[in-house]
Coordinates of N, CA and C in Angstrom, one line a residue:
M1 N -54.5 -32.4 -131.3 CA -55.5 -32.5 -130.2 C -55.1 -33.7 -129.4
D2 N -55.2 -33.5 -128.1 CA -54.9 -34.6 -127.1 C -55.9 -35.7 -127.3
E3 N -55.4 -36.9 -127.4 CA -56.2 -38.1 -127.7 C -57.3 -38.3 -126.6
R4 N -57.1 -37.8 -125.4 CA -58.0 -38.0 -124.3 C -59.2 -37.0 -124.4
H5 N -59.2 -36.1 -125.4 CA -60.3 -35.1 -125.5 C -61.0 -35.3 -126.8
S6 N -62.3 -35.0 -126.7 CA -63.1 -35.1 -128.0 C -62.9 -33.8 -128.8
A7 N -63.5 -33.8 -129.9 CA -63.4 -32.6 -130.8 C -64.0 -31.3 -130.1
H8 N -64.8 -31.5 -129.1 CA -65.5 -30.4 -128.4 C -64.6 -29.9 -127.2
G9 N -63.4 -30.6 -127.0 CA -62.6 -30.2 -125.9 C -62.9 -30.8 -124.6
L10 N -63.9 -31.7 -124.6 CA -64.3 -32.4 -123.3 C -63.7 -33.8 -123.3
V11 N -63.5 -34.2 -122.0 CA -63.0 -35.6 -121.9 C -64.2 -36.5 -122.2
P12 N -63.9 -37.4 -123.2 CA -65.0 -38.3 -123.6 C -65.4 -39.3 -122.6
W13 N -66.7 -39.7 -122.6 CA -67.2 -40.8 -121.8 C -66.8 -42.1 -122.4
H14 N -66.2 -43.0 -121.7 CA -65.8 -44.3 -122.2 C -66.5 -45.4 -121.4
G15 N -66.3 -46.6 -122.0 CA -66.6 -47.7 -121.2 C -67.9 -48.4 -121.6
T16 N -67.8 -49.4 -122.4 CA -69.0 -50.2 -122.7 C -68.4 -51.5 -123.3
T17 N -69.0 -52.5 -123.0 CA -68.8 -53.8 -123.7 C -70.2 -54.3 -123.9
I18 N -70.6 -54.6 -125.2 CA -71.8 -55.2 -125.5 C -71.5 -56.4 -126.4
I19 N -72.1 -57.5 -126.1 CA -71.9 -58.7 -126.9 C -73.3 -59.3 -127.3
G20 N -73.4 -59.8 -128.5 CA -74.6 -60.6 -128.9 C -74.1 -61.9 -129.3
V21 N -74.8 -63.0 -128.9 CA -74.5 -64.3 -129.2 C -75.8 -65.0 -129.6
K22 N -75.7 -65.7 -130.8 CA -76.9 -66.4 -131.4 C -76.5 -67.9 -131.5
R23 N -77.2 -68.7 -130.8 CA -76.9 -70.2 -130.8 C -78.2 -71.0 -130.6
E24 N -78.4 -72.0 -131.4 CA -79.4 -72.9 -131.3 C -80.8 -72.3 -131.0
G25 N -81.2 -71.3 -131.8 CA -82.5 -70.7 -131.7 C -82.7 -69.7 -130.6
K26 N -81.6 -69.4 -129.9 CA -81.6 -68.4 -128.8 C -80.6 -67.4 -129.0
T27 N -81.0 -66.1 -128.8 CA -80.1 -65.0 -129.0 C -80.0 -64.2 -127.7
V28 N -78.8 -63.9 -127.3 CA -78.6 -63.1 -126.0 C -77.8 -61.9 -126.4
V29 N -78.2 -60.8 -125.8 CA -77.4 -59.5 -125.9 C -77.1 -59.1 -124.4
A30 N -75.8 -58.9 -124.1 CA -75.4 -58.6 -122.8 C -74.5 -57.4 -122.8
G31 N -74.5 -56.6 -121.8 CA -73.7 -55.4 -121.7 C -73.3 -55.2 -120.2
D32 N -72.1 -54.6 -120.1 CA -71.6 -54.2 -118.7 C -72.3 -52.9 -118.2
G33 N -72.0 -52.5 -117.0 CA -72.6 -51.4 -116.5 C -71.8 -50.2 -116.3
Q34 N -70.5 -50.2 -116.7 CA -69.6 -49.1 -116.3 C -69.6 -48.0 -117.3
V35 N -69.7 -46.8 -116.8 CA -69.6 -45.6 -117.6 C -68.4 -44.8 -116.9
S36 N -67.4 -44.5 -117.7 CA -66.2 -43.8 -117.3 C -66.0 -42.5 -118.0
M37 N -65.5 -41.5 -117.3 CA -65.1 -40.2 -117.9 C -63.6 -40.0 -117.6
G38 N -62.8 -40.2 -118.6 CA -61.4 -40.1 -118.4 C -61.0 -41.4 -117.5
N39 N -60.3 -41.2 -116.4 CA -59.9 -42.3 -115.6 C -60.8 -42.5 -114.4
T40 N -62.0 -41.9 -114.4 CA -63.0 -42.0 -113.3 C -64.2 -42.8 -113.7
V41 N -64.6 -43.7 -112.9 CA -65.8 -44.4 -113.1 C -66.9 -43.5 -112.6
M42 N -67.8 -43.1 -113.5 CA -68.9 -42.2 -113.1 C -70.2 -43.0 -112.6
K43 N -70.3 -44.2 -113.2 CA -71.5 -45.0 -112.8 C -71.1 -46.5 -113.1
P44 N -71.4 -47.3 -112.1 CA -71.0 -48.7 -112.2 C -72.1 -49.6 -112.7
N45 N -73.4 -49.1 -112.7 CA -74.5 -50.0 -113.0 C -75.5 -49.5 -114.0
A46 N -74.9 -48.9 -115.1 CA -75.8 -48.4 -116.2 C -76.4 -49.5 -116.9
K47 N -77.6 -49.3 -117.4 CA -78.3 -50.4 -118.2 C -78.2 -50.0 -119.7
K48 N -77.3 -50.7 -120.4 CA -77.1 -50.4 -121.8 C -77.7 -51.4 -122.8
V49 N -78.5 -52.3 -122.2 CA -79.2 -53.3 -123.0 C -80.6 -53.2 -122.6
R50 N -81.5 -53.2 -123.6 CA -83.0 -53.1 -123.2 C -83.8 -53.7 -124.3
R51 N -85.0 -54.0 -124.0 CA -86.0 -54.5 -125.0 C -86.7 -53.2 -125.6
I52 N -86.9 -53.3 -126.9 CA -87.6 -52.2 -127.6 C -88.7 -52.8 -128.5
G53 N -89.4 -51.9 -129.1 CA -90.5 -52.4 -129.9 C -91.8 -52.5 -129.1
K54 N -92.9 -52.5 -129.8 CA -94.2 -52.5 -129.2 C -94.4 -53.7 -128.3
D55 N -93.9 -54.8 -128.7 CA -94.1 -56.1 -127.9 C -92.8 -56.5 -127.2
G56 N -91.8 -55.7 -127.3 CA -90.5 -56.1 -126.6 C -89.8 -57.2 -127.3
S57 N -90.1 -57.5 -128.5 CA -89.5 -58.7 -129.2 C -88.1 -58.4 -129.8
V58 N -87.6 -57.1 -129.6 CA -86.3 -56.8 -130.1 C -85.5 -56.4 -128.9
V59 N -84.2 -56.9 -128.9 CA -83.3 -56.5 -127.8 C -82.2 -55.7 -128.5
A60 N -81.8 -54.6 -127.8 CA -80.8 -53.7 -128.3 C -79.8 -53.3 -127.2
G61 N -78.6 -53.2 -127.6 CA -77.5 -52.8 -126.7 C -76.7 -51.7 -127.4
F62 N -76.1 -50.7 -126.7 CA -75.4 -49.7 -127.3 C -74.1 -49.4 -126.7
A63 N -73.2 -48.9 -127.5 CA -71.9 -48.4 -127.1 C -71.8 -47.0 -127.6
G64 N -71.3 -46.1 -126.8 CA -71.1 -44.7 -127.2 C -71.9 -43.8 -126.3
A65 N -72.1 -42.6 -126.9 CA -72.8 -41.6 -126.1 C -74.2 -42.0 -125.8
T66 N -74.6 -41.9 -124.5 CA -75.9 -42.3 -124.0 C -77.0 -41.6 -124.7
A67 N -77.0 -40.3 -124.7 CA -78.1 -39.5 -125.3 C -78.3 -39.9 -126.8
D68 N -77.1 -40.1 -127.5 CA -77.2 -40.5 -128.9 C -77.8 -41.9 -129.0
A69 N -77.5 -42.8 -128.1 CA -78.0 -44.1 -128.2 C -79.5 -44.1 -128.0
F70 N -80.0 -43.3 -127.0 CA -81.4 -43.3 -126.8 C -82.2 -42.7 -127.9
T71 N -81.6 -41.7 -128.6 CA -82.1 -41.2 -129.8 C -82.3 -42.3 -130.9
L72 N -81.2 -43.1 -131.0 CA -81.3 -44.2 -132.0 C -82.3 -45.3 -131.6
F73 N -82.4 -45.6 -130.3 CA -83.4 -46.5 -129.8 C -84.8 -46.0 -130.2
E74 N -85.1 -44.8 -130.0 CA -86.4 -44.2 -130.3 C -86.6 -44.3 -131.8
R75 N -85.6 -43.9 -132.6 CA -85.8 -44.0 -134.1 C -86.0 -45.4 -134.6
L76 N -85.2 -46.4 -134.0 CA -85.4 -47.8 -134.4 C -86.8 -48.3 -134.0
E77 N -87.3 -47.9 -132.8 CA -88.7 -48.3 -132.4 C -89.7 -47.7 -133.4
K78 N -89.5 -46.5 -133.9 CA -90.4 -46.0 -134.9 C -90.4 -46.7 -136.2
K79 N -89.2 -47.1 -136.6 CA -89.0 -47.9 -137.8 C -89.6 -49.3 -137.7
L80 N -89.5 -49.9 -136.5 CA -90.1 -51.2 -136.2 C -91.6 -51.1 -136.4
E81 N -92.2 -50.0 -135.8 CA -93.6 -49.8 -135.9 C -94.0 -49.6 -137.4
Q82 N -93.2 -48.8 -138.1 CA -93.5 -48.5 -139.5 C -93.4 -49.8 -140.4
Y83 N -92.5 -50.7 -140.1 CA -92.3 -51.9 -140.9 C -92.8 -53.1 -140.2
S84 N -93.8 -53.0 -139.4 CA -94.5 -54.2 -138.8 C -93.6 -55.1 -138.1
G85 N -92.6 -54.6 -137.3 CA -91.8 -55.4 -136.5 C -90.7 -56.1 -137.3
Q86 N -90.5 -55.9 -138.6 CA -89.4 -56.5 -139.3 C -88.1 -55.8 -139.0
L87 N -87.3 -56.5 -138.2 CA -86.1 -55.9 -137.7 C -85.1 -55.6 -138.8
M88 N -84.9 -56.5 -139.7 CA -83.9 -56.3 -140.8 C -84.3 -55.0 -141.6
R89 N -85.5 -54.9 -142.0 CA -86.0 -53.8 -142.8 C -85.9 -52.5 -142.0
A90 N -86.3 -52.5 -140.7 CA -86.2 -51.4 -139.9 C -84.8 -50.9 -139.7
A91 N -83.9 -51.9 -139.5 CA -82.5 -51.6 -139.3 C -81.8 -50.9 -140.5
V92 N -82.2 -51.4 -141.7 CA -81.7 -50.9 -143.0 C -82.2 -49.4 -143.1
E93 N -83.4 -49.2 -142.9 CA -84.0 -47.9 -143.0 C -83.4 -46.9 -142.0
L94 N -83.2 -47.4 -140.8 CA -82.5 -46.5 -139.8 C -81.1 -46.2 -140.2
A95 N -80.4 -47.2 -140.7 CA -79.0 -47.0 -141.2 C -78.9 -45.9 -142.3
K96 N -79.9 -46.0 -143.2 CA -79.9 -45.0 -144.3 C -80.1 -43.6 -143.7
D97 N -81.1 -43.5 -142.8 CA -81.3 -42.2 -142.2 C -80.1 -41.7 -141.4
W98 N -79.5 -42.6 -140.6 CA -78.3 -42.3 -139.8 C -77.2 -41.8 -140.6
R99 N -77.0 -42.3 -141.8 CA -75.9 -41.9 -142.7 C -76.2 -40.6 -143.4
T100 N -77.5 -40.4 -143.8 CA -77.8 -39.3 -144.6 C -78.3 -38.0 -143.9
D101 N -79.0 -38.2 -142.8 CA -79.6 -37.1 -142.1 C -78.5 -36.3 -141.4
K102 N -78.6 -35.0 -141.6 CA -77.6 -34.1 -141.0 C -77.5 -34.2 -139.5
Y103 N -78.6 -34.3 -138.8 CA -78.6 -34.4 -137.4 C -78.1 -35.8 -136.9
L104 N -78.7 -36.8 -137.5 CA -78.3 -38.2 -137.1 C -76.8 -38.5 -137.4
R105 N -76.3 -37.9 -138.4 CA -74.9 -38.2 -138.8 C -73.9 -37.9 -137.7
N106 N -74.3 -37.0 -136.8 CA -73.4 -36.6 -135.7 C -73.5 -37.5 -134.5
L107 N -74.4 -38.4 -134.5 CA -74.6 -39.3 -133.3 C -73.4 -40.2 -133.2
E108 N -72.9 -40.4 -132.0 CA -71.7 -41.2 -131.8 C -72.1 -42.4 -130.9
A109 N -72.5 -43.5 -131.6 CA -72.9 -44.7 -130.9 C -72.9 -45.8 -131.9
L110 N -72.8 -47.0 -131.4 CA -73.0 -48.3 -132.2 C -74.1 -49.1 -131.5
M111 N -74.7 -49.9 -132.2 CA -75.8 -50.7 -131.6 C -75.6 -52.2 -132.1
I112 N -76.0 -53.1 -131.1 CA -76.3 -54.5 -131.5 C -77.7 -54.7 -131.2
V113 N -78.4 -55.2 -132.2 CA -79.9 -55.4 -132.1 C -80.2 -56.9 -132.5
A114 N -81.2 -57.4 -131.9 CA -81.6 -58.8 -132.3 C -83.0 -59.0 -132.0
D115 N -83.6 -60.0 -132.8 CA -84.9 -60.5 -132.6 C -84.8 -62.0 -132.7
K116 N -85.9 -62.7 -132.8 CA -85.8 -64.2 -132.8 C -85.1 -64.7 -134.0
D117 N -85.0 -63.9 -135.1 CA -84.4 -64.4 -136.4 C -83.1 -63.9 -136.7
V118 N -82.7 -62.7 -136.2 CA -81.5 -62.0 -136.7 C -80.8 -61.3 -135.6
L119 N -79.4 -61.3 -135.7 CA -78.5 -60.5 -134.9 C -77.8 -59.6 -135.8
L120 N -77.8 -58.2 -135.4 CA -77.2 -57.2 -136.3 C -76.3 -56.2 -135.5
V121 N -75.3 -55.7 -136.2 CA -74.6 -54.5 -135.7 C -74.9 -53.4 -136.6
L122 N -75.3 -52.2 -136.0 CA -75.6 -51.0 -136.7 C -74.6 -49.9 -136.4
T123 N -74.1 -49.3 -137.5 CA -73.2 -48.2 -137.3 C -73.6 -46.9 -138.0
G124 N -73.0 -45.8 -137.6 CA -73.3 -44.5 -138.2 C -72.8 -44.4 -139.6
N125 N -72.0 -45.3 -140.1 CA -71.5 -45.3 -141.5 C -72.6 -45.9 -142.4
G126 N -73.7 -46.3 -141.9 CA -74.7 -46.9 -142.8 C -74.6 -48.4 -142.8
D127 N -73.8 -49.0 -142.0 CA -73.6 -50.4 -142.0 C -74.7 -51.2 -141.2
V128 N -75.2 -52.2 -141.8 CA -76.0 -53.2 -141.1 C -75.4 -54.5 -141.3
L129 N -74.7 -55.0 -140.3 CA -73.8 -56.2 -140.4 C -74.4 -57.4 -139.6
E130 N -74.5 -58.5 -140.3 CA -75.0 -59.7 -139.7 C -73.7 -60.5 -139.4
P131 N -73.3 -60.6 -138.2 CA -71.9 -61.2 -137.9 C -71.8 -62.7 -138.3
E132 N -70.6 -63.0 -138.8 CA -70.3 -64.4 -139.1 C -70.2 -65.2 -137.8
G133 N -70.8 -66.3 -137.8 CA -70.7 -67.2 -136.7 C -71.7 -66.8 -135.5
G134 N -72.5 -65.9 -135.8 CA -73.5 -65.5 -134.7 C -73.0 -64.9 -133.5
I135 N -71.9 -64.2 -133.6 CA -71.3 -63.5 -132.4 C -70.8 -62.1 -132.9
A136 N -71.2 -61.1 -132.1 CA -70.8 -59.7 -132.4 C -70.5 -59.0 -131.1
A137 N -69.6 -58.1 -131.1 CA -69.3 -57.3 -129.9 C -68.9 -55.9 -130.3
I138 N -69.2 -55.0 -129.5 CA -68.9 -53.6 -129.7 C -68.4 -53.0 -128.4
G139 N -67.8 -51.8 -128.5 CA -67.4 -51.0 -127.3 C -65.9 -51.2 -127.0
S140 N -65.5 -50.6 -125.9 CA -64.1 -50.6 -125.5 C -63.6 -51.9 -125.2
G141 N -64.4 -52.8 -124.7 CA -64.0 -54.2 -124.4 C -64.5 -55.2 -125.4
G142 N -65.1 -54.7 -126.5 CA -65.7 -55.5 -127.4 C -64.8 -56.6 -128.0
N143 N -63.6 -56.2 -128.4 CA -62.6 -57.2 -129.0 C -62.3 -58.3 -128.0
Y144 N -62.1 -57.9 -126.7 CA -61.8 -59.0 -125.7 C -63.0 -59.9 -125.6
A145 N -64.2 -59.4 -125.5 CA -65.4 -60.2 -125.4 C -65.6 -61.1 -126.7
L146 N -65.4 -60.5 -127.8 CA -65.5 -61.2 -129.1 C -64.6 -62.4 -129.2
A147 N -63.3 -62.1 -128.8 CA -62.3 -63.2 -128.9 C -62.7 -64.3 -127.9
A148 N -63.1 -64.0 -126.7 CA -63.4 -65.0 -125.7 C -64.6 -65.8 -126.2
A149 N -65.7 -65.1 -126.7 CA -66.9 -65.8 -127.1 C -66.6 -66.7 -128.3
R150 N -65.7 -66.3 -129.2 CA -65.4 -67.2 -130.4 C -64.6 -68.4 -129.9
A151 N -63.7 -68.2 -128.9 CA -63.0 -69.4 -128.4 C -64.0 -70.3 -127.6
L152 N -64.9 -69.8 -126.9 CA -65.8 -70.6 -126.1 C -66.8 -71.3 -127.0
S153 N -67.2 -70.7 -128.1 CA -68.2 -71.3 -129.0 C -67.9 -72.7 -129.5
D154 N -66.6 -73.0 -129.5 CA -66.2 -74.4 -130.0 C -66.5 -75.4 -128.9
Y155 N -66.7 -75.0 -127.7 CA -66.9 -75.9 -126.5 C -68.2 -75.8 -125.8
E156 N -68.9 -74.7 -126.1 CA -70.2 -74.4 -125.4 C -71.2 -74.0 -126.4
S157 N -72.4 -74.5 -126.3 CA -73.5 -74.2 -127.2 C -74.6 -73.3 -126.6
D158 N -74.6 -73.1 -125.3 CA -75.5 -72.2 -124.7 C -75.1 -70.7 -124.9
A159 N -76.0 -70.0 -125.6 CA -75.7 -68.6 -125.9 C -75.5 -67.7 -124.6
E160 N -76.3 -68.0 -123.6 CA -76.2 -67.2 -122.3 C -74.9 -67.5 -121.6
K161 N -74.5 -68.7 -121.6 CA -73.2 -69.1 -120.9 C -72.0 -68.5 -121.6
I162 N -72.1 -68.5 -123.0 CA -71.0 -67.9 -123.8 C -70.9 -66.4 -123.5
A163 N -72.1 -65.7 -123.5 CA -72.1 -64.3 -123.3 C -71.6 -63.9 -121.9
R164 N -72.1 -64.6 -120.9 CA -71.7 -64.3 -119.6 C -70.2 -64.4 -119.4
R165 N -69.6 -65.5 -119.9 CA -68.2 -65.8 -119.7 C -67.4 -64.8 -120.5
A166 N -67.8 -64.5 -121.7 CA -67.1 -63.5 -122.5 C -67.1 -62.1 -121.8
M167 N -68.2 -61.8 -121.2 CA -68.3 -60.5 -120.5 C -67.3 -60.5 -119.3
A168 N -67.2 -61.6 -118.6 CA -66.3 -61.8 -117.5 C -64.9 -61.6 -117.9
V169 N -64.5 -62.2 -119.0 CA -63.2 -62.1 -119.6 C -62.9 -60.6 -119.9
A170 N -63.8 -59.9 -120.6 CA -63.6 -58.5 -120.9 C -63.5 -57.7 -119.7
A171 N -64.3 -58.0 -118.6 CA -64.2 -57.2 -117.4 C -62.8 -57.4 -116.7
E172 N -62.2 -58.6 -116.9 CA -60.9 -58.8 -116.3 C -59.8 -58.1 -117.0
V173 N -60.0 -57.8 -118.3 CA -58.9 -57.3 -119.1 C -59.1 -55.8 -119.4
C174 N -60.3 -55.3 -119.7 CA -60.5 -54.0 -120.1 C -60.9 -53.1 -118.9
V175 N -60.1 -52.0 -118.6 CA -60.3 -51.2 -117.5 C -61.6 -50.3 -117.7
F176 N -62.2 -50.3 -118.8 CA -63.4 -49.6 -119.1 C -64.7 -50.5 -119.1
T177 N -64.5 -51.7 -118.6 CA -65.6 -52.7 -118.5 C -65.6 -53.3 -117.1
N178 N -66.9 -53.4 -116.6 CA -67.0 -54.1 -115.3 C -67.9 -55.3 -115.4
D179 N -68.1 -55.9 -114.2 CA -68.8 -57.2 -114.2 C -70.3 -57.0 -113.8
Q180 N -70.8 -55.8 -113.9 CA -72.3 -55.6 -113.6 C -73.0 -55.8 -115.0
V181 N -73.4 -57.0 -115.2 CA -73.9 -57.4 -116.6 C -75.5 -57.3 -116.6
T182 N -76.0 -56.7 -117.6 CA -77.4 -56.7 -118.0 C -77.5 -57.6 -119.2
L183 N -78.4 -58.6 -119.1 CA -78.6 -59.6 -120.2 C -80.0 -59.7 -120.6
E184 N -80.3 -59.7 -121.9 CA -81.7 -60.0 -122.4 C -81.6 -61.1 -123.4
T185 N -82.6 -61.9 -123.4 CA -82.7 -63.1 -124.3 C -83.9 -63.0 -125.2
V186 N -83.7 -63.4 -126.5 CA -84.9 -63.5 -127.4 C -84.8 -64.9 -128.1

């Protein structure tokens, strides 16, 4: 199978960089706005980071298929409601469902979620990862943003400044990432 095509024979949608940075009691989740299909930019200003939960106390960003991510956002919101806003518990329960449910298992997305206490990466493999050093990144430009943020964290303590600069670096290097950043802070 040609690497440029998905299992369904369609050209996959690419392009997302999401970063989460936790520093000094402040957590930022930022994401770029580019959605690409093959070599074409389909949308330059997509919003891949949003507040969720009844009171908006959780911030989530996604990489992967948009419809799949929205399904996961909805499921996570239900879990947050079920577990009284406890993000860690809700994330673990979502990850269990994501891994075992026949429908959810086919969803192609990754998520970074955060509240005032915790920053997590959620995957379809059932992983709930709390990143070392309070920095996590996902998506096509995620490794570039992660490397930049880790380097910056030795010299900068402001989570928003680290996230913005790391996103700028990713946008300069990754063709599937742009500089139209959406950023939410908790």
